[in-house]
PDB file of C-alpha atoms in Angstrom:
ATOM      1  CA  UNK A   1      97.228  24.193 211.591  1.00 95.00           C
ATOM      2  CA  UNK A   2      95.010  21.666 213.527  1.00 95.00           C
ATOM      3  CA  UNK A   3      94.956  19.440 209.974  1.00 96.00           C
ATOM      4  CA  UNK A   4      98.494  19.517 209.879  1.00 97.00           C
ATOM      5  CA  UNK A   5      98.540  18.612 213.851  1.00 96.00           C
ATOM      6  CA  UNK A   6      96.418  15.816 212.681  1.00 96.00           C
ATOM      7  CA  UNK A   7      99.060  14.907 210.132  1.00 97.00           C
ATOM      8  CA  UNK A   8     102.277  15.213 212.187  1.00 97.00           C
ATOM      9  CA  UNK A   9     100.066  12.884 215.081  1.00 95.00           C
ATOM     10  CA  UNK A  10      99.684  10.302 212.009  1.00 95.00           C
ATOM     11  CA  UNK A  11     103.730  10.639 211.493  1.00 96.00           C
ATOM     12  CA  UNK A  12     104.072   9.876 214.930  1.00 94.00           C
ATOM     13  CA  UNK A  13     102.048   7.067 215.373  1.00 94.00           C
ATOM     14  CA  UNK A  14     103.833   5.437 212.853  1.00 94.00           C
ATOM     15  CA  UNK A  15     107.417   5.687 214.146  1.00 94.00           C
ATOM     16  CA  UNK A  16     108.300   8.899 211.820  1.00 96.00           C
ATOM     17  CA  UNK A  17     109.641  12.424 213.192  1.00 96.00           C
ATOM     18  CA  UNK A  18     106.484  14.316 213.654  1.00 97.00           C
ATOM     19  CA  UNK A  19     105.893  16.940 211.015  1.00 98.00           C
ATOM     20  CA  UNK A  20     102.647  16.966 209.022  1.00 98.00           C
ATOM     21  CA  UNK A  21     101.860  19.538 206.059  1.00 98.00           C
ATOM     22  CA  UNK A  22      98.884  21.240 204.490  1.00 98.00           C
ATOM     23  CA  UNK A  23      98.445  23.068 201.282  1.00 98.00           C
ATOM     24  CA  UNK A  24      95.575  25.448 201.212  1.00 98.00           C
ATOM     25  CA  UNK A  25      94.464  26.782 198.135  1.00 98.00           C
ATOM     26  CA  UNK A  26      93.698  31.152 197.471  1.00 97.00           C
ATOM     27  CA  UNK A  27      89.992  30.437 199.411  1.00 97.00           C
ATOM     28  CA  UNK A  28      91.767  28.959 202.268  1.00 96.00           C
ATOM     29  CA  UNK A  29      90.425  24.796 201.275  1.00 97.00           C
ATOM     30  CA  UNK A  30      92.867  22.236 201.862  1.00 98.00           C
ATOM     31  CA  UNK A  31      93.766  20.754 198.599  1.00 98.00           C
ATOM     32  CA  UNK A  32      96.647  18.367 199.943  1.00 98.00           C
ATOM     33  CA  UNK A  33      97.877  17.330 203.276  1.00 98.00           C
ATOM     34  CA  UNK A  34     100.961  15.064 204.228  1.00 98.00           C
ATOM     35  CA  UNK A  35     102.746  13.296 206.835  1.00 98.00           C
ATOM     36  CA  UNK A  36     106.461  12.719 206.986  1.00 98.00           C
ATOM     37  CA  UNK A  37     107.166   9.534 205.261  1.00 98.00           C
ATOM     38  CA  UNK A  38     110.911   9.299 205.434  1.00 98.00           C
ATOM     39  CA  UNK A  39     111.444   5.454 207.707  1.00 96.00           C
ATOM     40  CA  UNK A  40     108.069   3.791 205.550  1.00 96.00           C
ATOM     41  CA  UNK A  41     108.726   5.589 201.717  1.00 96.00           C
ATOM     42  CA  UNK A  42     112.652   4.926 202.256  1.00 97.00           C
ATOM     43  CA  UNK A  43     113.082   8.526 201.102  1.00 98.00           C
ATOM     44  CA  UNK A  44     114.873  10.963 202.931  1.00 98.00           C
ATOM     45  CA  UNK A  45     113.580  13.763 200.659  1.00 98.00           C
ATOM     46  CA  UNK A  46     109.714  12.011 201.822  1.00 98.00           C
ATOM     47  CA  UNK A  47     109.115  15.317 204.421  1.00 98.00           C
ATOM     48  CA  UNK A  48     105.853  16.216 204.774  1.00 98.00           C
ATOM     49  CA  UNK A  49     106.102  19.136 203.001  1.00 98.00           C
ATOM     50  CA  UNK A  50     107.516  18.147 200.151  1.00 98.00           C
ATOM     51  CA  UNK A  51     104.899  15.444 200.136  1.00 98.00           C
ATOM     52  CA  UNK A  52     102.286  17.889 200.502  1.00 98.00           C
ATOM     53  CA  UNK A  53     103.731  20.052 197.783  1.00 98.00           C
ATOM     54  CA  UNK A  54     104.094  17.827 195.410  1.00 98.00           C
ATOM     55  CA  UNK A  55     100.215  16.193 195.827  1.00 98.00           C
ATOM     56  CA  UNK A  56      98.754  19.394 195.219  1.00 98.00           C
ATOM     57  CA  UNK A  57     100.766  20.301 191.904  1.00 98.00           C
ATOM     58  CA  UNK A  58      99.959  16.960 190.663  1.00 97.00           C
ATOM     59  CA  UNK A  59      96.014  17.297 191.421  1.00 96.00           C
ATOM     60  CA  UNK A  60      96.450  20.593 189.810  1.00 96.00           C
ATOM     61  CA  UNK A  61      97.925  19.220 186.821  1.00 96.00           C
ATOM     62  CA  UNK A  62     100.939  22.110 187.309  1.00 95.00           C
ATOM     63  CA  UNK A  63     104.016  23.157 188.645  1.00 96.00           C
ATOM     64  CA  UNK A  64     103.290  26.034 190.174  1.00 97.00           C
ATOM     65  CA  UNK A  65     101.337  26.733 193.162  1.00 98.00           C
ATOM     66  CA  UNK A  66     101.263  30.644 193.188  1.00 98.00           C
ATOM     67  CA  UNK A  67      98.281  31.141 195.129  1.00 98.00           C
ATOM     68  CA  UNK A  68      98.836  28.535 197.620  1.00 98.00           C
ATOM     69  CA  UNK A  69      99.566  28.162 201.480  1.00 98.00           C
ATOM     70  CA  UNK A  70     101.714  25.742 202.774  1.00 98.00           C
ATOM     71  CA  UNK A  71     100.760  25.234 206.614  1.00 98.00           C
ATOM     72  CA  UNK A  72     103.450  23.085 208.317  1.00 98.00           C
ATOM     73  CA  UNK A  73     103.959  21.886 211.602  1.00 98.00           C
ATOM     74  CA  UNK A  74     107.881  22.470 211.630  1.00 98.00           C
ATOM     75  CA  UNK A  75     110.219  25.254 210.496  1.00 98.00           C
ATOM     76  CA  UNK A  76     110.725  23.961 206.821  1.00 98.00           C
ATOM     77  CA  UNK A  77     114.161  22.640 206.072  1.00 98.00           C
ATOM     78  CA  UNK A  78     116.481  24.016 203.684  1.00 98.00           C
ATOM     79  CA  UNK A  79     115.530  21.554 201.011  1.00 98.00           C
ATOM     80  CA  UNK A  80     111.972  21.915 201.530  1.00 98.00           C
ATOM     81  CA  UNK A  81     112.369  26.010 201.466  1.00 98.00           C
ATOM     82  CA  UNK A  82     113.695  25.324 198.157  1.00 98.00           C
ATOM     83  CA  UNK A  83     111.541  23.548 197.489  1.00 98.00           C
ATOM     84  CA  UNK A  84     108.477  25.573 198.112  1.00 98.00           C
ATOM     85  CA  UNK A  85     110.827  28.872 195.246  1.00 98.00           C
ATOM     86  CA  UNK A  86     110.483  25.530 193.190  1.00 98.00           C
ATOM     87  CA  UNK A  87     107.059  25.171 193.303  1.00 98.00           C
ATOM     88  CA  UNK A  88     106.473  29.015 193.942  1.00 98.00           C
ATOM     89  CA  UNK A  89     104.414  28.489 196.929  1.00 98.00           C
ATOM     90  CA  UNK A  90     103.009  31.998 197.940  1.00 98.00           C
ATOM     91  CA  UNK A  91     103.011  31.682 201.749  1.00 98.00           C
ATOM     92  CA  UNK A  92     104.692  29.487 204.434  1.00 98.00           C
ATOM     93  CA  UNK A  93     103.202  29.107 207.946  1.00 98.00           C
ATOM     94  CA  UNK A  94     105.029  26.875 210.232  1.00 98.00           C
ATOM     95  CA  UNK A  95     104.713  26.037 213.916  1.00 98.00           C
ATOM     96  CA  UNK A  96     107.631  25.228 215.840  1.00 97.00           C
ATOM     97  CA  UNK A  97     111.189  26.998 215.355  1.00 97.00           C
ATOM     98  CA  UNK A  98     114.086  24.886 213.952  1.00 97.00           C
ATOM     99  CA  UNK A  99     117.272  26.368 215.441  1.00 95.00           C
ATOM    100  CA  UNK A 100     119.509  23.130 213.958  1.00 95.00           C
ATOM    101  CA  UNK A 101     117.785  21.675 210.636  1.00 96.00           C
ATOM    102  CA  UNK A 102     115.708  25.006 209.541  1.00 97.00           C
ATOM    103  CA  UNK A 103     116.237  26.767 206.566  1.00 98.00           C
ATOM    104  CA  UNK A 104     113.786  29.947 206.243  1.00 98.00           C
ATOM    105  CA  UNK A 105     114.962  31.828 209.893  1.00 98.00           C
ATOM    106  CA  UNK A 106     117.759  29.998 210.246  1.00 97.00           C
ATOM    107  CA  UNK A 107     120.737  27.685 208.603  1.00 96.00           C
ATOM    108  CA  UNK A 108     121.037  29.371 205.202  1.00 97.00           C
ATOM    109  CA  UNK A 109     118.018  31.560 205.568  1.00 97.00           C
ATOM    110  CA  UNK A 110     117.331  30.373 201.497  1.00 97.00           C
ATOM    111  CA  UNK A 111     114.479  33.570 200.912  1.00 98.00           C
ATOM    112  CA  UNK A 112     117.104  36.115 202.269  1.00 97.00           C
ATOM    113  CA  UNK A 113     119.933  34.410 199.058  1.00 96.00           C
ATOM    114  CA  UNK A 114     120.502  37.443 196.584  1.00 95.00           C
ATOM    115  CA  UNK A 115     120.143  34.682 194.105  1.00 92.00           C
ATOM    116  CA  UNK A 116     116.407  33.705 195.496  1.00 95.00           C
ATOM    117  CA  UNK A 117     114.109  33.942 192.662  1.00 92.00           C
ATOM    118  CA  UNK A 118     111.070  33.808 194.349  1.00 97.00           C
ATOM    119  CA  UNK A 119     110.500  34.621 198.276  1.00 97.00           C
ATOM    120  CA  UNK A 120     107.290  32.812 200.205  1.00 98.00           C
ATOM    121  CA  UNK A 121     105.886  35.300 202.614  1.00 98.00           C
ATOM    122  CA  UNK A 122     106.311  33.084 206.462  1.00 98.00           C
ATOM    123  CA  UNK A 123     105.430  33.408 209.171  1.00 98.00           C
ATOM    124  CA  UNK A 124     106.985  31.046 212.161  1.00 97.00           C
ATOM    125  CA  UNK A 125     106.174  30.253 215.233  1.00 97.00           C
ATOM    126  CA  UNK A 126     102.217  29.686 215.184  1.00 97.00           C
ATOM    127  CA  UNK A 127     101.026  27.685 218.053  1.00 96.00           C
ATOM    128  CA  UNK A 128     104.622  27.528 218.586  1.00 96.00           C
ATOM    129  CA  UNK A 129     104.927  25.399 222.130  1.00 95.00           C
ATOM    130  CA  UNK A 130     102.038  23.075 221.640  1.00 94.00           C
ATOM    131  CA  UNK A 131     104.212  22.268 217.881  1.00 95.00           C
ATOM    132  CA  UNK A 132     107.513  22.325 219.567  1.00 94.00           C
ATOM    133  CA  UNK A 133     106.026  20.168 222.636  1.00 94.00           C
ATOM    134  CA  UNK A 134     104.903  17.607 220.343  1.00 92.00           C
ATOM    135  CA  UNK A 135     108.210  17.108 218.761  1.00 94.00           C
ATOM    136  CA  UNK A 136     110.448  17.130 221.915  1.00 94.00           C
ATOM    137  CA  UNK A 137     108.013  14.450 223.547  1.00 93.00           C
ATOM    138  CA  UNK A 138     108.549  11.802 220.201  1.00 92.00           C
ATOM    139  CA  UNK A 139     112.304  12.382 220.880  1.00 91.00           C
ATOM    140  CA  UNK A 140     112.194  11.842 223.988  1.00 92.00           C
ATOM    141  CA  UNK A 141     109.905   8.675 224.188  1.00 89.00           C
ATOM    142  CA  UNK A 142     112.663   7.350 221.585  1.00 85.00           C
ATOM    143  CA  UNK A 143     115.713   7.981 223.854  1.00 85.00           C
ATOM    144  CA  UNK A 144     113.921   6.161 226.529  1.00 81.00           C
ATOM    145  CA  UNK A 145     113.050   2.813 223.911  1.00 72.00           C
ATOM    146  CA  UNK A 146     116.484   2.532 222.859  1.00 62.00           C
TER     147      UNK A 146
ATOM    148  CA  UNK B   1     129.113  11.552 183.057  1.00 95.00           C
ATOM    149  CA  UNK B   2     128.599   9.431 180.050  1.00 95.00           C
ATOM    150  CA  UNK B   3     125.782   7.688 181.429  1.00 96.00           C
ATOM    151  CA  UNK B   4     124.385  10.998 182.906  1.00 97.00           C
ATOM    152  CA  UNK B   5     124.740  12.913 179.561  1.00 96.00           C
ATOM    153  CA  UNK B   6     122.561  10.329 178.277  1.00 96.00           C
ATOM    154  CA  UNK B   7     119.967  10.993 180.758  1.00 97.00           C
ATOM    155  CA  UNK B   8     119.881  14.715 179.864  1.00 97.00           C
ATOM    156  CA  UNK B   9     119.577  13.729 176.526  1.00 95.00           C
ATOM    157  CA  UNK B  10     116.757  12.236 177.049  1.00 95.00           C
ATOM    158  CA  UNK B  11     115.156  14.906 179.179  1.00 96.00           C
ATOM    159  CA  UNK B  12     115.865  17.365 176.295  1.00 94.00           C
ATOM    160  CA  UNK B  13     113.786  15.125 173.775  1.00 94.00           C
ATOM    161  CA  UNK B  14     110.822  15.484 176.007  1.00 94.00           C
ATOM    162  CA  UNK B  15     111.035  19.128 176.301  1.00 94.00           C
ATOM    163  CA  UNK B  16     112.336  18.988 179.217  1.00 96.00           C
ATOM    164  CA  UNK B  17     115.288  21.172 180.648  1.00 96.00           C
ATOM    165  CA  UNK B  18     118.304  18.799 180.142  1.00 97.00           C
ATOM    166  CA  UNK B  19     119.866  17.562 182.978  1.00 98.00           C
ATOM    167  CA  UNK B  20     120.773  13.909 184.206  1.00 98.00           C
ATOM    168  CA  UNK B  21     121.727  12.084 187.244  1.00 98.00           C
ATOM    169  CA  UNK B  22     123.675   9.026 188.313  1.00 98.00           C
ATOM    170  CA  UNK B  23     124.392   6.927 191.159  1.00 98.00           C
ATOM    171  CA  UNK B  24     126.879   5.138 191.463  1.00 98.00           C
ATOM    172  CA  UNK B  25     127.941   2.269 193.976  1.00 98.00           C
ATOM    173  CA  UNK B  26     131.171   2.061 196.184  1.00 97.00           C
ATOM    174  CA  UNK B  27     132.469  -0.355 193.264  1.00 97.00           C
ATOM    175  CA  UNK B  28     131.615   2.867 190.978  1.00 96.00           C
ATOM    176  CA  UNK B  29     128.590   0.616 189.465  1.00 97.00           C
ATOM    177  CA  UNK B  30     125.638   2.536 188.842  1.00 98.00           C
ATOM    178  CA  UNK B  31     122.403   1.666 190.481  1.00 98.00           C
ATOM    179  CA  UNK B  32     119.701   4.502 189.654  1.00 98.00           C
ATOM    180  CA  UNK B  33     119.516   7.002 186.766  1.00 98.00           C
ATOM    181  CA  UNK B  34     117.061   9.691 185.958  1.00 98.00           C
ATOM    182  CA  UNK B  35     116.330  12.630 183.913  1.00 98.00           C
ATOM    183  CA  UNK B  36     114.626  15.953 184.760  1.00 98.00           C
ATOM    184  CA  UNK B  37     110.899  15.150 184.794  1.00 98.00           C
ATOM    185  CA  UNK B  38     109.276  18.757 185.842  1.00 98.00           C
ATOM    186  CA  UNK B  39     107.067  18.962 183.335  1.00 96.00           C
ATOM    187  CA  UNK B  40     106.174  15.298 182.338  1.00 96.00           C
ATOM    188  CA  UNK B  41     105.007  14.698 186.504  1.00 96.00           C
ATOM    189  CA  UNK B  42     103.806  18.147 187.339  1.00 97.00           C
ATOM    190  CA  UNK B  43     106.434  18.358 190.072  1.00 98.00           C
ATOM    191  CA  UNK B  44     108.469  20.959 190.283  1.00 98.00           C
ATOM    192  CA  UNK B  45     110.828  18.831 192.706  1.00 98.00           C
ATOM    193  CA  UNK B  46     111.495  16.197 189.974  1.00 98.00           C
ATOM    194  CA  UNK B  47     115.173  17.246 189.088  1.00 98.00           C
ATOM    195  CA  UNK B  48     117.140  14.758 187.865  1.00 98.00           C
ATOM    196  CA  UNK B  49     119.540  14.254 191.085  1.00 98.00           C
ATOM    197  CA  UNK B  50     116.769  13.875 193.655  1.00 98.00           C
ATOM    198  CA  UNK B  51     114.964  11.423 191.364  1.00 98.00           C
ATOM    199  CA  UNK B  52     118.163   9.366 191.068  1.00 98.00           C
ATOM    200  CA  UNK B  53     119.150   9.577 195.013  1.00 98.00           C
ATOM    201  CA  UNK B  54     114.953   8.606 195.567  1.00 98.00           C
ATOM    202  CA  UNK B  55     115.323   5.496 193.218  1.00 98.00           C
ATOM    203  CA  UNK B  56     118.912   4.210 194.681  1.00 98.00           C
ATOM    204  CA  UNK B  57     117.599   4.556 198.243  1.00 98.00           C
ATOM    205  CA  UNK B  58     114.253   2.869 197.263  1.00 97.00           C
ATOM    206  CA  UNK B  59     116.090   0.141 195.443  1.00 96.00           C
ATOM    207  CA  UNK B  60     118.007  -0.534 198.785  1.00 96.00           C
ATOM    208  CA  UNK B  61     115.565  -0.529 200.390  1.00 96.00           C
ATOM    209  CA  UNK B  62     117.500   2.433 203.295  1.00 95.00           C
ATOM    210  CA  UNK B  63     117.044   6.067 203.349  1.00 96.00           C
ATOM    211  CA  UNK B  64     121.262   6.099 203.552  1.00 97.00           C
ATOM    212  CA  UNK B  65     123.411   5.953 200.479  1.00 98.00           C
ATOM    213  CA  UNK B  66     126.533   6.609 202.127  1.00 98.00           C
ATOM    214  CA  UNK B  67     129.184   4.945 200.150  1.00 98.00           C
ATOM    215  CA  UNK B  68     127.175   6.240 197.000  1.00 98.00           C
ATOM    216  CA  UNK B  69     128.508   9.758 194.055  1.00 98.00           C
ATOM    217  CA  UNK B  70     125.946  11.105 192.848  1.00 98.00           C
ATOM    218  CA  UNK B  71     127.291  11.953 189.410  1.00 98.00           C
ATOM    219  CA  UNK B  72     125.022  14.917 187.694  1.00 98.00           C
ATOM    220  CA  UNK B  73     125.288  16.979 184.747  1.00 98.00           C
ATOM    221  CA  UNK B  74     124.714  20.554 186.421  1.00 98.00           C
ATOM    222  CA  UNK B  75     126.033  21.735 189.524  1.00 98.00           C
ATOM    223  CA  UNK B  76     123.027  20.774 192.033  1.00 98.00           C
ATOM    224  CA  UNK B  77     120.217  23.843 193.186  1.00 98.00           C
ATOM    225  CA  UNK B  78     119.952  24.034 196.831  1.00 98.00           C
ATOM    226  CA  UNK B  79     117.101  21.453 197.172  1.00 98.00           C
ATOM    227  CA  UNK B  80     118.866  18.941 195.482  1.00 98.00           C
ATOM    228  CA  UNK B  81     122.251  19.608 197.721  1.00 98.00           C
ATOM    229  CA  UNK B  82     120.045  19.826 201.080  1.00 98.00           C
ATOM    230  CA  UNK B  83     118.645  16.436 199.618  1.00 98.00           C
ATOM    231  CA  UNK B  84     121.795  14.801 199.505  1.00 98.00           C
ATOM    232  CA  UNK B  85     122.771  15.684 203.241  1.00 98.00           C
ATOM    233  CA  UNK B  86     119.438  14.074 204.097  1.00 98.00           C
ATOM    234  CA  UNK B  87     120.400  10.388 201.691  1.00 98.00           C
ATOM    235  CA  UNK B  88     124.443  10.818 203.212  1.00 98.00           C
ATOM    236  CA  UNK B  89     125.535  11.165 199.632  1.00 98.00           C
ATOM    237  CA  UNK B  90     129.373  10.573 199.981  1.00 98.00           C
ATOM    238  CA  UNK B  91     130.590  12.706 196.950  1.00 98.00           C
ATOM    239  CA  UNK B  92     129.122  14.620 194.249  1.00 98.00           C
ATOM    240  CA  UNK B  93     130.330  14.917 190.706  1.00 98.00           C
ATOM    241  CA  UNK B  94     129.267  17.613 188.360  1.00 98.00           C
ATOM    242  CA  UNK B  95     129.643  18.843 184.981  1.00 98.00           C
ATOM    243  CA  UNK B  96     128.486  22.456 184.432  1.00 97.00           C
ATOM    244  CA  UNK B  97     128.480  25.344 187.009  1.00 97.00           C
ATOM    245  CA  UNK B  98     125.081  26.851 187.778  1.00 96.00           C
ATOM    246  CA  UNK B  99     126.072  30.665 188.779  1.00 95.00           C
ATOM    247  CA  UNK B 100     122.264  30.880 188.909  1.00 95.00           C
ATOM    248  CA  UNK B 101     120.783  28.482 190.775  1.00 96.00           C
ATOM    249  CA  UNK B 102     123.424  26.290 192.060  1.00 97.00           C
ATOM    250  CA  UNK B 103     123.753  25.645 195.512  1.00 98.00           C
ATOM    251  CA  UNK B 104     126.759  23.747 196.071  1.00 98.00           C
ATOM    252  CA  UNK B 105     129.701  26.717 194.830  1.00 98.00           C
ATOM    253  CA  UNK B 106     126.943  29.097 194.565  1.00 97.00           C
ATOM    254  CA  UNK B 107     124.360  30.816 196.589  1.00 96.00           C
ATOM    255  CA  UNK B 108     123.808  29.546 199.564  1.00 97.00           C
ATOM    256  CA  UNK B 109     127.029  27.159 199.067  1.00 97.00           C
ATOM    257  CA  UNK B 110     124.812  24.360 201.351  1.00 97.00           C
ATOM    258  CA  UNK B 111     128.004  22.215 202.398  1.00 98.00           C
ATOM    259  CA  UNK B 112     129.696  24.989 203.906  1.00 97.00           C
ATOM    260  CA  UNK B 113     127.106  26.378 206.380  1.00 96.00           C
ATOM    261  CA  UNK B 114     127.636  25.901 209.791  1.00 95.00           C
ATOM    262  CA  UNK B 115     124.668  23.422 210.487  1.00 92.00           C
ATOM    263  CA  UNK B 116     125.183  21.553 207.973  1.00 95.00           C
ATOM    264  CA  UNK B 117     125.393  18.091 208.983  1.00 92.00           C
ATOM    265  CA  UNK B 118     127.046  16.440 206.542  1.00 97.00           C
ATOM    266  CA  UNK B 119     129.055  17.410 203.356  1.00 97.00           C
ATOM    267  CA  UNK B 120     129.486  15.569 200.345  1.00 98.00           C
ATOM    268  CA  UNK B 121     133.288  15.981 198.890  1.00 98.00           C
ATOM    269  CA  UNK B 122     132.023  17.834 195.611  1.00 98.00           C
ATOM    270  CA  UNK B 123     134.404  18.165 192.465  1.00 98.00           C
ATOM    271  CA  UNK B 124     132.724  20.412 190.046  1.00 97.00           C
ATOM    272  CA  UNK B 125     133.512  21.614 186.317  1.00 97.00           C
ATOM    273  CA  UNK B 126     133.495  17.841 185.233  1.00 97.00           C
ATOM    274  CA  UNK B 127     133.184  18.012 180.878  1.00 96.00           C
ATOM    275  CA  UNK B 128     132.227  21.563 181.318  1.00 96.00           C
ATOM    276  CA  UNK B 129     132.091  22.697 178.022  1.00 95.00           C
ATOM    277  CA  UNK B 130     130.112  19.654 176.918  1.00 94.00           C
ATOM    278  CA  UNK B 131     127.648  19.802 179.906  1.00 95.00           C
ATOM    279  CA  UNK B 132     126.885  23.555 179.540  1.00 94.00           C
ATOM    280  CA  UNK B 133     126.743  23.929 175.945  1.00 94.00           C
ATOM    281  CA  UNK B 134     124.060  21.108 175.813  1.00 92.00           C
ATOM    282  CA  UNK B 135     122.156  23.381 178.078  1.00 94.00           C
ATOM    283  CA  UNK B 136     123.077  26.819 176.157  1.00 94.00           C
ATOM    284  CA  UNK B 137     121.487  24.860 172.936  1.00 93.00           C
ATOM    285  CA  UNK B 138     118.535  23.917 174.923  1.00 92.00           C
ATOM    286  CA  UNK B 139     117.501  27.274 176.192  1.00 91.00           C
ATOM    287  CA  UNK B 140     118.783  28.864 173.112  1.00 92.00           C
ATOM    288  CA  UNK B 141     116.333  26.552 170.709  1.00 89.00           C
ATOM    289  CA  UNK B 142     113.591  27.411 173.624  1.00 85.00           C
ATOM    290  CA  UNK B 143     113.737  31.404 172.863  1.00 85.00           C
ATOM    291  CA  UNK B 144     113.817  30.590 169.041  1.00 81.00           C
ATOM    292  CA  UNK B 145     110.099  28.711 169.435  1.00 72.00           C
ATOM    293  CA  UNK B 146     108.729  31.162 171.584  1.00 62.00           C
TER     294      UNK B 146
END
């Protein structure tokens, strides 16, 4: 979690919505990490997870990441949760809750779908306030610029 | 659809699960296209729609395509209808139904959840026959190789 800290600080600094992203291989190593990329990539599918996701299954040379990890900063949104069946990531640990925009404990809860054809093992809400604190202070430094 | 059909044409000659995506302006001009690419990038993510909706944001230079249809061949999965809430896709136009893996009038139906923050008019069933029989040949040629 503190690489993907690292990554959602990069976000930040440059203006994006911070959520950073790790991908850690069966042995626990990083194999890809990610920023969100959305205002700089013009892509609002450019979340860090999906970034992350995607890195690692190309430096695999596959599309499936079955014994992977993807650490992430954020509740993952419902996209990105589909993503992750996509890709069939193994595990999901996020940080900070995402009562609006989330998609694994909330929204359409995409791993709970009869139709789900593969369900990540999560687990939410590690190092929950210092993830959540970090978000609420970039939203509200951006109120206060515009 | 024409144009789209042609894309999943083209994903089917490179072995690729055939399905195509257009977008198309306010003036109904198309300005991206793409096929489904899974297997050619090692990217599970690289359907067809969300390569199309990347490529018309990136070619205008926004992360919005709000007066923009996203015309596709199969009804979109759930990551591909969560990623056009997040480009503002105005309407979506599709040919087959996906009681599988859809995610527009299946599953988690995205547009109608409560959080959802957006939602895309959608008319589905567009050249059904055509759009699901190429698919029916696809996988049907698939079990015959294996």
């Amino acid at each position: 979690m503190d690489l993907a800290l690292s990554e959602a600080r990069e976000a930040a600094r440059n203006g994006e919505v911070p959520v950073g992203a790790v991908i850690l291989d069966a042995d626990n190593r990083p194999i890809a990490r990610a920023s969100n990329r959305v205002e700089a990539d013009h892509d609002a599918s450019a979340h860090a997870e999906l970034l992350a996701m995607r890195a690692a299954a190309r430096a695999r040379g596959t599309t499936r990441l079955e014994d992977c990890t993807l650490v992430v900063t954020l509740e993952p949104c419902p996209m990105c949760a589909a993503a992750a069946v996509h890709f069939r990531i193994r595990r999901i640990i996020f940080g900070a809750w995402d009562p609006k925009g989330g998609g694994v404990d909330h929204g359409p809860r995409l791993f709970g779908q009869p139709a789900c054809l593969h369900r990540p093992e999560t687990i939410g809400g590690i190092r929950e306030r210092e993830n959540s604190l970090m978000l609420k202070e970039f939203f509200r430094a951006l109120r206060h610029h515009s």
